[in-house]
Coordinates of C-alpha atoms and ligand atoms in Angstrom, one line a residue:
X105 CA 17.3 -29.4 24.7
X106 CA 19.0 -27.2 27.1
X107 CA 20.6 -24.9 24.4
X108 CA 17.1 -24.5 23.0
X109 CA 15.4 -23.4 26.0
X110 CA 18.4 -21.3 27.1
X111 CA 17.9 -19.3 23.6
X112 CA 14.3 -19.2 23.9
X113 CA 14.8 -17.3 27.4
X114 CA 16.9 -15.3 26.0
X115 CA 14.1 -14.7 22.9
X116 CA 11.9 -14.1 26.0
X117 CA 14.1 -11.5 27.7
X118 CA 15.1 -9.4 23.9
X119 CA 10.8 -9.5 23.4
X120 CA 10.6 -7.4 26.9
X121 CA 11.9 -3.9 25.8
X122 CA 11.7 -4.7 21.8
X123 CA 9.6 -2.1 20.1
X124 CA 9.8 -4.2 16.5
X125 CA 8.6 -7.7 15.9
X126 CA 10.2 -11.1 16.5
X127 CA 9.7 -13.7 14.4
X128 CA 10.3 -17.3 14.6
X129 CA 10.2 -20.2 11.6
X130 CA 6.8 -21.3 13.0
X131 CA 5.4 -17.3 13.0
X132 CA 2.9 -15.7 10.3
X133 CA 5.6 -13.3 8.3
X134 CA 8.2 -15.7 8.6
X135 CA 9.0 -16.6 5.4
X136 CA 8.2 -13.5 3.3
X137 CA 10.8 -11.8 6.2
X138 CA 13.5 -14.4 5.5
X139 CA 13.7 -14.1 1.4
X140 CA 16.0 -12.2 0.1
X141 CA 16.2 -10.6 -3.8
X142 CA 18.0 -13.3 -5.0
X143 CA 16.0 -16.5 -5.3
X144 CA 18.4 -18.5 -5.3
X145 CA 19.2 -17.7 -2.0
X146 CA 17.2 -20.2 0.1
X147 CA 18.3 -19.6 4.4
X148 CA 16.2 -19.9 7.3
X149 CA 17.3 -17.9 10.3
X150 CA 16.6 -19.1 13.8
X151 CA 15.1 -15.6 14.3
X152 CA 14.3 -12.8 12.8
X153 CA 14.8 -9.3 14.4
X154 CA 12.5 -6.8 12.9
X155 CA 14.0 -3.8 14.4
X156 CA 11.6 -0.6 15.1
X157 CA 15.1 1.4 16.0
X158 CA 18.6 1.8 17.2
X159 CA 17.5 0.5 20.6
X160 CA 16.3 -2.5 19.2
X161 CA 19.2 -3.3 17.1
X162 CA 21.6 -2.5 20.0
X163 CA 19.8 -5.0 21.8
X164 CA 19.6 -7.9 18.9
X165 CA 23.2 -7.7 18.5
X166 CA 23.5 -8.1 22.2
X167 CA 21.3 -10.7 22.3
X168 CA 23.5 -12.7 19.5
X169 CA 26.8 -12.4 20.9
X170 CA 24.9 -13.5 24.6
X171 CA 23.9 -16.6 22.4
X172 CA 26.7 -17.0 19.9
X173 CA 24.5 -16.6 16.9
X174 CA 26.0 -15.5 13.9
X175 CA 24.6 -12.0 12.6
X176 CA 22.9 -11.4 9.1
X177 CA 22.1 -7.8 8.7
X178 CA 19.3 -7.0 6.1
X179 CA 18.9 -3.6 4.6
X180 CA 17.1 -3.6 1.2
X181 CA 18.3 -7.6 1.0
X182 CA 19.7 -6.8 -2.7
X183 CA 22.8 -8.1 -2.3
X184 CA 23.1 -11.0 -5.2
X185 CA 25.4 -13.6 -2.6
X186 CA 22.6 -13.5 -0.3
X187 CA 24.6 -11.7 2.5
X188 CA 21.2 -10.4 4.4
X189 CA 20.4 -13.8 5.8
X190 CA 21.9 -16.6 7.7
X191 CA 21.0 -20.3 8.1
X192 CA 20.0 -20.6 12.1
X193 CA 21.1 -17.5 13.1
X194 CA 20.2 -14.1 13.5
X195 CA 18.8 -11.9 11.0
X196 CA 18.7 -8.2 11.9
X197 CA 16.2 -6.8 9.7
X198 CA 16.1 -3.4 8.6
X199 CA 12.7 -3.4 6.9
X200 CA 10.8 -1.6 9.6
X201 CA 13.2 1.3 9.4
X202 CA 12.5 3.4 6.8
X203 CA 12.1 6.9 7.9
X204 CA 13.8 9.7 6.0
X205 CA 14.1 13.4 7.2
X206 CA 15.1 15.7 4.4
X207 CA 16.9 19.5 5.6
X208 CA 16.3 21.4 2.2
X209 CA 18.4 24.2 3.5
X210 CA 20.9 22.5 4.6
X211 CA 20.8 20.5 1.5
X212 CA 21.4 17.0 3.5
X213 CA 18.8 14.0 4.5
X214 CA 18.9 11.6 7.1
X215 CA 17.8 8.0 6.3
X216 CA 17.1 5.0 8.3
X217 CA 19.1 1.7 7.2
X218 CA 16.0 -0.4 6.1
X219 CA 15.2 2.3 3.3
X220 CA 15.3 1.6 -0.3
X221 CA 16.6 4.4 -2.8
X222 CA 12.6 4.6 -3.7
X223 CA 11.3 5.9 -1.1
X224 CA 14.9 8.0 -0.6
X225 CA 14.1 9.8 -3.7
X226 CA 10.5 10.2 -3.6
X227 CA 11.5 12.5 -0.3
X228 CA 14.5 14.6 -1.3
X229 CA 12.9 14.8 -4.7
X230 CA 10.2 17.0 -2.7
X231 CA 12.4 19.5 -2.6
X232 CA 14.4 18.8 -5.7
X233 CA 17.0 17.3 -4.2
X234 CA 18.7 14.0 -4.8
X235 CA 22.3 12.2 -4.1
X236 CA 23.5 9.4 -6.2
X237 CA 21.8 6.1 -5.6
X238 CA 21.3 2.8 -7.0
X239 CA 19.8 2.6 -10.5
X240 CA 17.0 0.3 -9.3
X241 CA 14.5 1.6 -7.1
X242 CA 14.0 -1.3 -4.8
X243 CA 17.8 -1.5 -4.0
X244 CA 18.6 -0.9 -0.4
X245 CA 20.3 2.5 0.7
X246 CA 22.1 0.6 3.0
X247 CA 24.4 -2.5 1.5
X248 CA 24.8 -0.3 -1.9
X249 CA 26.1 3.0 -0.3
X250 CA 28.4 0.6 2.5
X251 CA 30.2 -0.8 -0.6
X252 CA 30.3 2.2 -3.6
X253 CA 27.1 3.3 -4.6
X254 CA 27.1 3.5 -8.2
X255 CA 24.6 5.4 -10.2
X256 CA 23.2 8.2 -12.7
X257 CA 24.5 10.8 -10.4
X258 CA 28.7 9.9 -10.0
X259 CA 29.8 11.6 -13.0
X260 CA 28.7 15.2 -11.3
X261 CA 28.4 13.8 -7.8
X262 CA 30.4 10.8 -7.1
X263 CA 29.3 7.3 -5.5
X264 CA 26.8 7.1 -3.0
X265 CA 29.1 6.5 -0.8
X266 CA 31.2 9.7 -1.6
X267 CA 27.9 12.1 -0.5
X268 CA 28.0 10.3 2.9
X269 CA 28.4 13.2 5.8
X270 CA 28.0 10.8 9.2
X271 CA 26.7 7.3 10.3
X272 CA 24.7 6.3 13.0
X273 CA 26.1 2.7 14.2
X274 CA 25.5 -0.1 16.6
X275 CA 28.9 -1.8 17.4
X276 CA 29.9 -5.3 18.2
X277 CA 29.8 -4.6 21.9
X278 CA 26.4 -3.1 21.4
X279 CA 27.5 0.4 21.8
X280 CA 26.2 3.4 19.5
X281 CA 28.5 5.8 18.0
X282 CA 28.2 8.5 15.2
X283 CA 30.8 8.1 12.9
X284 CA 31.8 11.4 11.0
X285 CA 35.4 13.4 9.8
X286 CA 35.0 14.4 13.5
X287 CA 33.6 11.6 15.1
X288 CA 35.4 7.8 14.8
X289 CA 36.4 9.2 11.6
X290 CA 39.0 5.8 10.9
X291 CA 35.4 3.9 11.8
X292 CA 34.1 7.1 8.9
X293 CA 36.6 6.1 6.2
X294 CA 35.9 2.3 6.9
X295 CA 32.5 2.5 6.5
X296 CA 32.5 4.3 2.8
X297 CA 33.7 0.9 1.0
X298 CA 33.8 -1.9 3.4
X299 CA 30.3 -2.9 3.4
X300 CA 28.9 -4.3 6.5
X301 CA 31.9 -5.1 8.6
X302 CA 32.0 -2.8 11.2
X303 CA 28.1 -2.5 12.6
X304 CA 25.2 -2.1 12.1
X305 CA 24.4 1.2 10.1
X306 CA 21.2 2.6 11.7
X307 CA 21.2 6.0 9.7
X308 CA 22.8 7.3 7.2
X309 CA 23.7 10.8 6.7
X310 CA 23.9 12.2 3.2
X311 CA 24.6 15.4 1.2
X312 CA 21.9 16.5 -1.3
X313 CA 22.3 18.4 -4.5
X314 CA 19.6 20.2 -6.6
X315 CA 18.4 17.6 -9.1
X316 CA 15.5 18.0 -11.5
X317 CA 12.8 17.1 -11.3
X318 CA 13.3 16.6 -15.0
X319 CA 16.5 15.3 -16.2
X320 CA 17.1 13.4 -19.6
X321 CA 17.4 10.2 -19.8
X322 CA 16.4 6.7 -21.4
X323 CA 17.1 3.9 -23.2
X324 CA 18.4 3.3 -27.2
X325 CA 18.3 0.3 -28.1
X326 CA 19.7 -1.6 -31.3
X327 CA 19.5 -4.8 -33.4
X328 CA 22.2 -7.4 -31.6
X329 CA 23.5 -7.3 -35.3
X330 CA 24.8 -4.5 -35.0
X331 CA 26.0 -5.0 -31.3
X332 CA 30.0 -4.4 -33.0
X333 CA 29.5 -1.0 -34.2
X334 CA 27.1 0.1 -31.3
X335 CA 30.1 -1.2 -28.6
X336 CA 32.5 0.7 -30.7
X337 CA 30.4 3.7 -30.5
X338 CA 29.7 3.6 -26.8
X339 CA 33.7 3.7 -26.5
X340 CA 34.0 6.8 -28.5
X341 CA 31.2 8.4 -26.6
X342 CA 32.3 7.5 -23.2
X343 CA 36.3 8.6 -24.4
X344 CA 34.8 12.4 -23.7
X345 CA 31.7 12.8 -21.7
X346 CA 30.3 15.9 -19.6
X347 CA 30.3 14.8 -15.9
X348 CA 26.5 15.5 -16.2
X349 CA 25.6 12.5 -18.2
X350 CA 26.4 8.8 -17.5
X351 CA 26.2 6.0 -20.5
X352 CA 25.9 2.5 -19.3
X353 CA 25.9 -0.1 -22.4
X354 CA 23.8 -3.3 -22.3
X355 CA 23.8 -6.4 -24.4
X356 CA 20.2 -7.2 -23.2
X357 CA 17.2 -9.1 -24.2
X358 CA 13.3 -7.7 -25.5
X359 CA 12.1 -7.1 -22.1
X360 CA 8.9 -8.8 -24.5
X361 CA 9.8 -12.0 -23.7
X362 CA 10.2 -12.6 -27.4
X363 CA 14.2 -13.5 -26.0
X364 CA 15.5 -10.8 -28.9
X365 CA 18.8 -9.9 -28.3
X366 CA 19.3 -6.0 -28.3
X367 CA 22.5 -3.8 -27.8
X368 CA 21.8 -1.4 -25.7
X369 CA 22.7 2.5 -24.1
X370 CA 21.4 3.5 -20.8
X371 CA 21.7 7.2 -20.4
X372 CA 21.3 9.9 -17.8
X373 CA 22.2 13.2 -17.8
X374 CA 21.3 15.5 -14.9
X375 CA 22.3 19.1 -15.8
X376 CA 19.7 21.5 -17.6
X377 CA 17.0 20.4 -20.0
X378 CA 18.4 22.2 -22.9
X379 CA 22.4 20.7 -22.3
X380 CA 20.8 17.4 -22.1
X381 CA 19.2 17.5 -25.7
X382 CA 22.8 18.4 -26.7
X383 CA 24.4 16.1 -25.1
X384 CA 22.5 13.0 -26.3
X385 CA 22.2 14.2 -29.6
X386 CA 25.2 12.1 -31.1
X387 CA 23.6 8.9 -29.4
X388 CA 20.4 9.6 -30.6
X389 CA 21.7 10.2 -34.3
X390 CA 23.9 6.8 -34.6
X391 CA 22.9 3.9 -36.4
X392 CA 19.4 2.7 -36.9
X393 CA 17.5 1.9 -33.4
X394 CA 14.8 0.0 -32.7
X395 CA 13.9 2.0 -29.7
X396 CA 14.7 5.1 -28.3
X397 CA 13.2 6.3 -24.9
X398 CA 16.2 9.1 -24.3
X399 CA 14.2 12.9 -23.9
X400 CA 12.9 14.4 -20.6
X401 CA 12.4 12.2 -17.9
X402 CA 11.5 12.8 -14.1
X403 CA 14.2 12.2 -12.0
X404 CA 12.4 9.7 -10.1
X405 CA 11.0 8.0 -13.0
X406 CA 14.7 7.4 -14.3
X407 CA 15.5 5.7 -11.3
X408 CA 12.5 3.3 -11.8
X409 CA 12.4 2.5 -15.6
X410 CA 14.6 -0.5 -15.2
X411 CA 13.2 -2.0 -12.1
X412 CA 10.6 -4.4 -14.2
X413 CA 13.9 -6.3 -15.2
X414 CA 15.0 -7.0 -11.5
X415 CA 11.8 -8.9 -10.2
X416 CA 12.0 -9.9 -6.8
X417 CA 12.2 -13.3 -6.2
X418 CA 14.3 -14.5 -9.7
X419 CA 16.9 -16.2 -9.7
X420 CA 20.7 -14.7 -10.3
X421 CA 24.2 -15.1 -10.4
X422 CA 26.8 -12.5 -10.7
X423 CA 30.3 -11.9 -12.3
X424 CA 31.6 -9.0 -12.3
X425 CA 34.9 -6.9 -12.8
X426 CA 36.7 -3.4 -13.9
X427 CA 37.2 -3.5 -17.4
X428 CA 40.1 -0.4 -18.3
X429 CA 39.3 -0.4 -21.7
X430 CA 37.2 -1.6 -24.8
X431 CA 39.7 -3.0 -27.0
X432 CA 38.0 -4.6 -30.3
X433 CA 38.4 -8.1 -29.2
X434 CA 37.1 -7.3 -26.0
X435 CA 33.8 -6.2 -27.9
X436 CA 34.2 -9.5 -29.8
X437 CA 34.7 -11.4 -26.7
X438 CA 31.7 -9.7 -24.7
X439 CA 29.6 -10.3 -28.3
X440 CA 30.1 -14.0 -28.4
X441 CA 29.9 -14.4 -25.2
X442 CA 26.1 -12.9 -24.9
X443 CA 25.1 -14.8 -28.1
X444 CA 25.5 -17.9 -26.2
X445 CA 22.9 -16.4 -23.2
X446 CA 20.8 -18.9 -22.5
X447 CA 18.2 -17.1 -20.6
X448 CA 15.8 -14.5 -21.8
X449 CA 16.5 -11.9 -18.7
X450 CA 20.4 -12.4 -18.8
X451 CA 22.4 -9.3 -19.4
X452 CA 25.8 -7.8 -20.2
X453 CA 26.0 -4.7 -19.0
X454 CA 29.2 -2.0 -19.1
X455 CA 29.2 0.8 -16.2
X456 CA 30.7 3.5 -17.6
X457 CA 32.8 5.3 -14.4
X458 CA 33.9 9.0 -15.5
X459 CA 33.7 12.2 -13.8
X460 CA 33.8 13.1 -10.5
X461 CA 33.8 9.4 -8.8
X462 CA 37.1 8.9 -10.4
X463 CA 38.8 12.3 -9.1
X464 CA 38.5 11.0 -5.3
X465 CA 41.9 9.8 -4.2
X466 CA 42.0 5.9 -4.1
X467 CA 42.7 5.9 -0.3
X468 CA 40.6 8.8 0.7
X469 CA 37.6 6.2 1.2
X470 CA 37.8 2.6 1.9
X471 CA 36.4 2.4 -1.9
X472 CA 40.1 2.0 -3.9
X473 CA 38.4 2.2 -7.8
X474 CA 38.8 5.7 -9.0
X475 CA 40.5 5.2 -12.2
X476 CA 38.4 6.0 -15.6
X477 CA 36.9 3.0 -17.2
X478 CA 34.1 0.3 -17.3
X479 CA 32.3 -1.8 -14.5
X480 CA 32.0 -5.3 -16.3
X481 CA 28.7 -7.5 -15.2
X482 CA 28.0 -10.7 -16.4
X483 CA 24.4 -11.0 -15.0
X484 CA 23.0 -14.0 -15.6
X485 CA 18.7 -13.8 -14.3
X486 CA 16.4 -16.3 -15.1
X487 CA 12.8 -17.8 -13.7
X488 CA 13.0 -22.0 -14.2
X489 CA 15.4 -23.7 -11.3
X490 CA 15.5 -26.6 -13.6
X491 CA 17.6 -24.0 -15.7
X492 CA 19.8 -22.8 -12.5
X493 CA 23.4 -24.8 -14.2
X494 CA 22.9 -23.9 -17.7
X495 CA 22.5 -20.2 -16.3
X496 CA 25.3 -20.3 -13.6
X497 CA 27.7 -21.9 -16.0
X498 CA 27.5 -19.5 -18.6
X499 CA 27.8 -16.6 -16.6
X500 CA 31.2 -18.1 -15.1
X501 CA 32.9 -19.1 -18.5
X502 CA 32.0 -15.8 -20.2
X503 CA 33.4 -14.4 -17.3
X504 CA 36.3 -16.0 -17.8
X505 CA 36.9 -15.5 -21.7
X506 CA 36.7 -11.8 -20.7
X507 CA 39.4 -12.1 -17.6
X508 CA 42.1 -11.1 -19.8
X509 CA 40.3 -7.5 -20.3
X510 CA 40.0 -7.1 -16.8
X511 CA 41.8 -5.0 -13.8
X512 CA 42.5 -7.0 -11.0
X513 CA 39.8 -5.0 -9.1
X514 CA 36.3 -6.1 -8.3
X515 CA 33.3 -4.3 -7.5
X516 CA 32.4 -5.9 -3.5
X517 CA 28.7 -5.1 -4.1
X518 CA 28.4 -7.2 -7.5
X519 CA 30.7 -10.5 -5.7
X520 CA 28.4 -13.8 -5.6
X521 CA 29.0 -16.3 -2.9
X522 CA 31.2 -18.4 -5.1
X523 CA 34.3 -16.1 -5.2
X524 CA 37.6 -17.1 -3.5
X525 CA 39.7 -15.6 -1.4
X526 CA 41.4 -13.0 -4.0
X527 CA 38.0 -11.5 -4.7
X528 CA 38.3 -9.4 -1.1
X529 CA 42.3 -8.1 -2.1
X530 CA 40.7 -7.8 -5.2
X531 CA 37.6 -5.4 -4.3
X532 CA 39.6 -3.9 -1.3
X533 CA 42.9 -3.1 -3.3
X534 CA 45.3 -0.6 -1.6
X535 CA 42.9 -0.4 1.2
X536 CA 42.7 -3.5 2.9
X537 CA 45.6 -3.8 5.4
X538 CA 43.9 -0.5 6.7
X539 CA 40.3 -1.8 6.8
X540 CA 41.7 -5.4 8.2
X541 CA 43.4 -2.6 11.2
X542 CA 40.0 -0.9 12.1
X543 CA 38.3 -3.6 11.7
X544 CA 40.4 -5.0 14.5
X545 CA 39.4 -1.9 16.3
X546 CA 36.0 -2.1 16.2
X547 CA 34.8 -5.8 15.2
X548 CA 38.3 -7.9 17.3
X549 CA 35.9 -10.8 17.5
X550 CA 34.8 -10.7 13.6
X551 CA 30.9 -11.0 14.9
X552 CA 29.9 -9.3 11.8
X553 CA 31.9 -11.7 9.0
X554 CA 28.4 -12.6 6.8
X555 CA 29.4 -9.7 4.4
X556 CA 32.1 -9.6 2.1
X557 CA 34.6 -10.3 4.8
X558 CA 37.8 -8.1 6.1
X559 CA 39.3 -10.3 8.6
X560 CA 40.5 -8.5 11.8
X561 CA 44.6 -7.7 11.3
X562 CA 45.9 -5.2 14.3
Ligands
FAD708 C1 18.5 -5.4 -9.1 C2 19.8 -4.8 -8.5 C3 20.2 -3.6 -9.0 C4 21.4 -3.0 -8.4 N1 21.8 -1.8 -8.9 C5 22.9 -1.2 -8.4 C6 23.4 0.0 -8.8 O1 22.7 0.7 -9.6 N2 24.5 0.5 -8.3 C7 25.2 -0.2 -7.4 O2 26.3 0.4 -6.9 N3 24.8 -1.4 -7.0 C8 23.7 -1.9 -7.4 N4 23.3 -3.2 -7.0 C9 24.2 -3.9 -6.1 C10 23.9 -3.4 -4.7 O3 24.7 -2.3 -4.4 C11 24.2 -4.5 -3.7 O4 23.4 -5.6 -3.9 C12 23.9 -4.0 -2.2 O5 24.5 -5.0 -1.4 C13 22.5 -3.8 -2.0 O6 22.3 -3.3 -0.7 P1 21.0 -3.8 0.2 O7 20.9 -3.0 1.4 O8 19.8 -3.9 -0.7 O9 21.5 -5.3 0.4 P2 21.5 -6.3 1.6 O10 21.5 -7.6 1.0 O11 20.4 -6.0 2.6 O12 22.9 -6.0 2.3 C14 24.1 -6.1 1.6 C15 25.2 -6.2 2.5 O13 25.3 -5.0 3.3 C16 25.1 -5.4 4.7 N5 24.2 -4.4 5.3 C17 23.0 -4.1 4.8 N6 22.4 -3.2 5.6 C18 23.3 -2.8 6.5 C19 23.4 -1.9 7.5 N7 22.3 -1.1 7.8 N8 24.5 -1.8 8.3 C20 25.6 -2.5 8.0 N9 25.6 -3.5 7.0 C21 24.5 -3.6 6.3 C22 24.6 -6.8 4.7 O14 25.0 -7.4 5.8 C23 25.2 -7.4 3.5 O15 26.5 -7.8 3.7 C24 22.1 -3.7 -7.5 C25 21.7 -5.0 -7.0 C26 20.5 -5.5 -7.5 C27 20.0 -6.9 -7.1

């Protein structure tokens, strides 16, 4: 009884200066606050911290250690392990932060931590700007450019995370530092690759590059007969690519709901009009599609034509690793594996990571994956609960028929919340003992450990 009324006083005293909203369980907005993208993901915070700005975020992470909460930081709430929220603690919740100033001659944008790479793009695209982003709109700027940032752009641009100039942040003790080459630049390097460890990321500086408006991109899709050849052709293709252009391959289902299996290519390519017709040309010539979307496409629009296949709210669980090549019987294994789907939205899908992402030094970010190759995700999505084991077991033994194809390197922002303890050496790599010695620096107390977790080592 006393602890209760001792956190409600101190509710009473955060509520005096707090420009944003507070919300408790029993409050209107509650519940739609505390989901996250996954719906799987079912945690009730003991409050919810709807911050209007840094102020208020400095003083909900005060107000947490005062109370010994634990600290759930939501950005865009994306992340598939349900990292955003915490059961009876504190959720600092980004969602009422989205501003976004865009500097077209300085060719750089400023954007709040609650932003999604939507509304990031509808702004720099203004002035036909854009940086790489997620490749679904709805993502949050946040979690995906704190852990990589992969997307259309890395091939000319690099990761998200690789555009990042400074970052506004709200430390364990409360305190707000810029973090920059200049400024905390150890805190700088930490922050491009180990997620949310080391505060809470109020703004985000970025560098902007001219992009579009149009670009070329779309989708070709073929018969899951022919899934074999089509995987063997996406190898060729990717074995030479202009850093311009970006194939992803999918082993996907008929977004119909007719459950047709499809092999798929994603494409992108961001230079001129006329080089992208070229470019795409050999795609678009191979084999005998069933769809093909790939021609001029706004840039925005590209970043939004997959977003019907992520709905809000489903259901997902993720494995996911750095496949270094496409042997044959990894294209059998990854074949077999997706024939025995049992889902109608699950997905293989094969990041193709080329360019200029993988000619960034392995320890010149906290982000250590820089070699050539392909980000594996088993993504298993579905609707029906009553489903939830079929779908969760068959993502984790396809998973594991594919292992043996696999670096021992793991994306941190596609790790579920059943990994074990390798998974963090594993998406960390040559970087960790670093990121375990700032982190010591800035976060001794681990008060921000609901992320994918680098324990404090001086
Ligand atoms: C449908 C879908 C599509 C995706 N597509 C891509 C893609 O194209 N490329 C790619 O690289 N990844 C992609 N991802 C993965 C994505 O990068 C991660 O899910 C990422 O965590 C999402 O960031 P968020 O802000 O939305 O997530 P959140 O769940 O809000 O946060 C993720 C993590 O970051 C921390 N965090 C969030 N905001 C802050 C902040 N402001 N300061 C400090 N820490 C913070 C959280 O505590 C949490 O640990 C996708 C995910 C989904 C579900």
């Amino acid at each position: 009884m006393d602890v209760i009324a001792g956190i409600d006083s101190g509710i009473d005293r955060l509520a005096g200066a707090f420009a944003g909203t507070l919300l408790r369980p029993t409050d209107p907005g509650y519940d739609a606050a505390r989901r996250v993208h996954n719906g799987l993901i079912d945690k009730r915070p003991r409050l919810i911290a709807r911050c209007a700005g840094t102020a208020d975020v400095a003083d909900a992470v005060r107000f947490a250690r005062d109370e010994g909460l634990e600290i759930a930081i939501k950005g865009g709430g994306h992340n598939v392990a349900g990292r955003a929220t915490v059961e009876d603690g504190l959720m600092i919740d980004l969602s009422g932060m989205r501003g976004v100033h865009v500097d077209p001659r300085a060719r750089t944008a400023r954007a709040q931590g609650g932003l999604t790479w939507a509304g990031f793009n509808r702004e720099t695209q203004l002035h036909g700007l854009a940086t790489t982003g997620g490749a679904v709109s709805s993502t949050g700027i946040a979690g995906l450019t704190l852990g990589g940032g992969i997307g259309w752009l890395m091939g000319r641009h690099g990761l998200a995370l690789d555009n990042l100039v400074s970052a506004e942040v709200v430390l364990a003790d409360g305190r707000v530092v810029t973090a920059s080459e200049t400024e905390h630049p150890d805190l700088f390097w930490a922050l491009r690759g180990g997620g949310g460890n080391f505060g809470v990321v109020t703004s985000f500086g970025y560098r902007l590059h001219p992009v579009g408006p149009m670009v070329t991109g779309g989708l070709i899709a073929h018969p899951f007969a022919a899934a074999r050849d089509v995987l063997r052709h996406f190898r060729d293709v990717t074995a030479d690519l202009p850093d311009e252009m970006i194939v992803f391959a999918g082993l996907i289902h008929a977004p119909d709901g007719s459950g047709e299996k499809l092999c798929a290519f994603v494409v992108a390519h961001c230079g001129t009009l006329a080089e992208g017709a070229a470019a795409v040309a050999p795609l678009k010539a191979f084999g005998a599609p069933v769809v093909d979307t790939v021609g001029p496409i706004s840039y925005c629009a590209l970043n939004t034509m997959l977003d019907g296949a992520y709905p809000a709210g489903a259901l997902n669980h993720w494995k996911s690793s750095f496949l270094p090549g496409l042997p044959d019987e990894a294209i059998a294994a990854l074949i077999d594996g997706f024939a025995r789907c049992p889902t109608p939205m699950g997905q293989i899908l094969l990041e193709h990571m080329h360019g200029a992402v993988t000619r960034v030094a392995p320890t010149a970010t906290a982000f250590p994956h820089r070699a050539p190759g392909y980000d594996l995700l088993v993504l298993a999505e579905w609707m029906d609960p009553a489903t939830s084991p079929a779908c969760i077991a068959w993502a984790r033994e396809t998973y594991a028929t594919l292992l043996r194809f696999a670096s021992p390197s793991r994306y941190v922002n596609y790790l579920d919340a059943d990994e074990e303890d390798g998974a963090i050496a594993a998406a960390f790599g040559t970087n960790l003992r670093r990121l375990q010695q700032v982190k010591a620096a800035y976060d001794p107390e681990n008060l921000f450990h609901l992320n994918q977790n680098i324990r404090p080592v001086a």
